[in-house]
Coordinates of C-alpha atoms in Angstrom, one line a residue:
M21 CA -45.6 0.6 2.0
V22 CA -42.1 -0.1 3.5
N23 CA -39.3 0.9 1.0
L24 CA -37.2 -2.4 1.6
P25 CA -34.4 -1.5 -0.7
G26 CA -34.0 1.9 0.8
K27 CA -34.0 0.6 4.3
M28 CA -31.5 -2.2 3.4
Q29 CA -29.2 0.5 1.9
S30 CA -29.7 2.5 5.1
W31 CA -28.5 -0.4 7.2
L32 CA -25.6 -1.0 4.9
D33 CA -24.6 2.7 4.9
A34 CA -24.8 2.4 8.7
T35 CA -21.7 0.1 8.7
N36 CA -19.5 3.0 7.4
V37 CA -18.7 4.1 10.8
A38 CA -16.4 0.9 10.8
D39 CA -14.9 1.6 7.3
F40 CA -11.6 1.8 8.9
L41 CA -11.6 -2.0 9.4
G42 CA -10.9 -2.9 5.8
P43 CA -7.6 -1.0 5.3
L44 CA -6.5 -1.8 8.9
A45 CA -7.0 -5.6 8.4
L46 CA -5.0 -5.2 4.9
R47 CA -2.2 -3.4 6.6
L48 CA -2.0 -5.6 9.6
Y49 CA -2.0 -8.8 7.3
L50 CA 0.7 -7.6 5.3
V51 CA 3.0 -6.5 8.1
P52 CA 4.4 -9.9 9.1
V53 CA 4.7 -10.8 5.5
F54 CA 7.0 -8.0 4.5
W55 CA 8.8 -7.8 7.9
V56 CA 10.0 -11.6 7.7
A57 CA 10.8 -11.1 4.0
G58 CA 12.9 -8.1 4.6
T59 CA 14.7 -9.2 7.9
N60 CA 15.5 -12.6 6.4
K61 CA 17.2 -10.6 3.6
L62 CA 19.1 -8.7 5.9
N63 CA 20.5 -11.7 7.6
G64 CA 22.1 -13.0 4.4
M65 CA 22.6 -9.9 2.2
D66 CA 25.7 -11.3 0.4
N67 CA 23.7 -14.3 -0.7
V68 CA 20.6 -12.0 -1.6
I69 CA 22.9 -9.9 -3.7
S70 CA 24.4 -12.9 -5.5
W71 CA 20.9 -14.3 -6.1
F72 CA 19.5 -11.0 -7.6
G73 CA 22.5 -10.6 -9.9
N74 CA 23.1 -14.0 -11.2
P75 CA 21.5 -14.8 -14.7
D76 CA 22.0 -18.6 -14.4
W77 CA 20.4 -19.6 -11.0
G78 CA 19.2 -16.1 -9.8
L79 CA 17.1 -13.2 -11.0
G80 CA 19.7 -11.7 -13.4
L81 CA 18.8 -8.1 -12.4
P82 CA 21.0 -5.2 -13.2
A83 CA 22.7 -3.5 -10.3
P84 CA 22.1 -6.3 -8.0
A85 CA 23.4 -4.9 -4.8
L86 CA 21.2 -1.6 -5.3
M87 CA 18.3 -3.7 -6.3
A88 CA 18.6 -5.9 -3.3
W89 CA 19.1 -3.0 -0.7
L90 CA 16.1 -1.2 -2.4
A91 CA 14.0 -4.4 -2.1
T92 CA 15.0 -5.1 1.5
G93 CA 14.4 -1.5 2.6
S94 CA 11.1 -1.4 1.0
E95 CA 10.0 -4.5 2.9
V96 CA 11.5 -3.7 6.3
L97 CA 10.5 0.1 6.2
G98 CA 7.2 -0.8 4.6
A99 CA 6.4 -3.2 7.2
I100 CA 6.8 -0.6 9.8
A101 CA 4.9 2.0 7.8
L102 CA 2.0 -0.4 7.3
L103 CA 1.9 -1.3 11.1
V104 CA 1.4 2.5 12.0
G105 CA -0.1 3.7 8.8
L106 CA 2.4 6.2 7.7
G107 CA 3.0 7.0 4.1
V108 CA 1.0 3.9 3.2
R109 CA 0.3 4.9 -0.4
W110 CA 3.9 5.9 -1.0
F111 CA 5.2 2.5 0.5
A112 CA 2.6 0.5 -1.6
I113 CA 4.4 1.6 -4.8
P114 CA 7.9 -0.1 -4.3
L115 CA 6.1 -3.1 -2.5
M116 CA 3.9 -3.5 -5.5
V117 CA 6.9 -3.5 -7.7
T118 CA 8.6 -6.0 -5.6
M119 CA 5.7 -8.4 -5.7
L120 CA 5.5 -8.1 -9.6
V121 CA 9.2 -9.1 -9.8
A122 CA 8.6 -11.9 -7.2
A123 CA 5.6 -13.0 -9.3
F124 CA 7.1 -13.0 -12.7
K125 CA 10.8 -13.3 -12.3
V126 CA 10.6 -15.8 -9.2
H127 CA 7.3 -17.8 -9.4
G128 CA 6.1 -17.1 -13.0
E129 CA 7.4 -20.4 -14.5
N130 CA 5.7 -22.4 -11.9
G131 CA 2.2 -21.2 -12.9
W132 CA -0.5 -19.8 -10.5
Q133 CA -0.8 -22.2 -7.7
A134 CA 1.3 -21.6 -4.6
V135 CA 0.3 -25.2 -3.2
A136 CA 0.0 -27.9 -5.7
D137 CA -3.7 -28.9 -5.9
P138 CA -4.8 -31.3 -8.9
M139 CA -8.5 -30.2 -8.4
S140 CA -7.7 -26.6 -9.1
P141 CA -8.5 -25.2 -12.6
F142 CA -5.1 -23.4 -12.4
A143 CA -3.2 -26.7 -12.1
N144 CA -0.2 -26.9 -14.5
A145 CA 2.0 -29.5 -16.1
N146 CA 3.9 -29.8 -12.8
I147 CA 0.9 -31.2 -11.0
E148 CA 1.4 -34.9 -11.9
G149 CA 4.9 -34.9 -10.6
A150 CA 3.7 -33.0 -7.4
V151 CA 1.0 -35.5 -6.7
E152 CA 3.5 -38.4 -7.1
R153 CA 6.0 -36.8 -4.7
L154 CA 3.3 -36.2 -2.1
D155 CA 2.1 -39.8 -2.4
K156 CA 5.7 -41.0 -2.0
A157 CA 6.3 -38.8 1.1
K158 CA 3.0 -40.0 2.7
S159 CA 3.8 -43.6 2.0
L160 CA 7.4 -43.1 3.7
L161 CA 6.0 -41.3 6.5
R162 CA 3.3 -43.9 7.1
E163 CA 6.0 -46.6 7.1
H164 CA 8.8 -44.9 9.0
G165 CA 7.2 -42.2 11.1
N166 CA 4.3 -41.5 13.4
Y167 CA 1.8 -40.3 10.6
D168 CA -1.1 -39.6 12.8
W169 CA 0.9 -37.4 15.0
L170 CA 2.5 -35.6 12.1
T171 CA -0.9 -34.9 10.4
D172 CA -2.6 -34.0 13.7
T173 CA -3.0 -30.3 12.7
G174 CA -3.3 -30.6 8.8
N175 CA -2.4 -32.6 5.8
F176 CA 0.8 -32.5 4.1
V177 CA 1.0 -30.5 0.8
V178 CA 3.6 -30.1 -1.9
S179 CA 4.5 -26.4 -2.7
N180 CA 3.9 -25.5 -6.3
N181 CA 5.8 -22.2 -5.8
G182 CA 3.6 -20.5 -8.2
M183 CA 2.7 -16.7 -8.2
E184 CA -0.6 -17.0 -6.4
W185 CA 0.7 -15.3 -3.0
A186 CA 2.7 -12.7 -4.7
I187 CA -0.2 -11.4 -6.7
T188 CA -2.5 -11.6 -3.7
Y189 CA -0.1 -9.4 -1.8
F190 CA 0.0 -7.1 -4.9
V191 CA -3.7 -6.8 -4.9
M192 CA -4.1 -6.1 -1.3
L193 CA -1.2 -3.3 -1.8
L194 CA -3.1 -1.9 -4.8
A195 CA -6.4 -1.7 -2.7
L196 CA -4.4 0.1 0.0
Y197 CA -2.7 2.4 -2.7
F198 CA -6.2 3.7 -3.9
S199 CA -8.0 3.5 -0.4
G200 CA -5.1 4.9 1.8
A201 CA -4.4 3.7 5.2
G202 CA -7.8 4.3 6.7
K203 CA -9.1 6.4 9.7
L204 CA -6.9 4.4 12.2
S205 CA -3.7 5.5 10.9
V206 CA -0.9 8.1 11.3
D207 CA -1.7 9.3 7.8
Y208 CA -5.3 10.2 8.8
L209 CA -4.1 12.0 11.9
L210 CA -1.7 14.0 9.8
A211 CA -4.1 14.8 7.1
G212 CA -6.5 16.1 9.7
R213 CA -3.8 18.3 11.4
L214 CA -2.8 19.6 7.9
G215 CA -6.3 20.1 6.6
R216 CA -5.7 17.8 3.7
S217 CA -7.3 14.5 2.3
S218 CA -6.3 11.3 4.2
D219 CA -5.3 9.6 1.2
M220 CA -1.6 10.0 1.8

């Protein structure tokens, strides 16, 4: 009699030859996220420092210049590290902290959703206003614009600016922190040369 569960497990185990794809996909997905965030900060550091420090309309963080430079450095250098797979577990730590600050200090008051969606179980009190604004925008565009052309590649949405994306990036970084950069990385090559575990 054929041992079907055992056979299926063998087929599943055979895919382990490509186990580098998971960490590689996570790394490459996150590279542009952090590169754009970091380089945008570099292009306006004075404004970033003011925003980091101001308790009224900003984050109200202590030592705002230091915090702004640490966040920016983590994002720019972290993007490069993720790209080549160098020190990925080490860079994941400050990047996770940055994502938690973004989630709870920047986006937390807007709830979970990044894009306002009244059908979501996570819709918050802002959703009615978002739907109203979206309907008004669509009406104006239908009346005064070429609506078919404007929506040719997708629908208009209203940003809810919630914590969804920051937490998603945090979860991806958490997975990389525990898995390491994977076999297709500088970390893996260095670990092989040094005779150590590749989970750097």
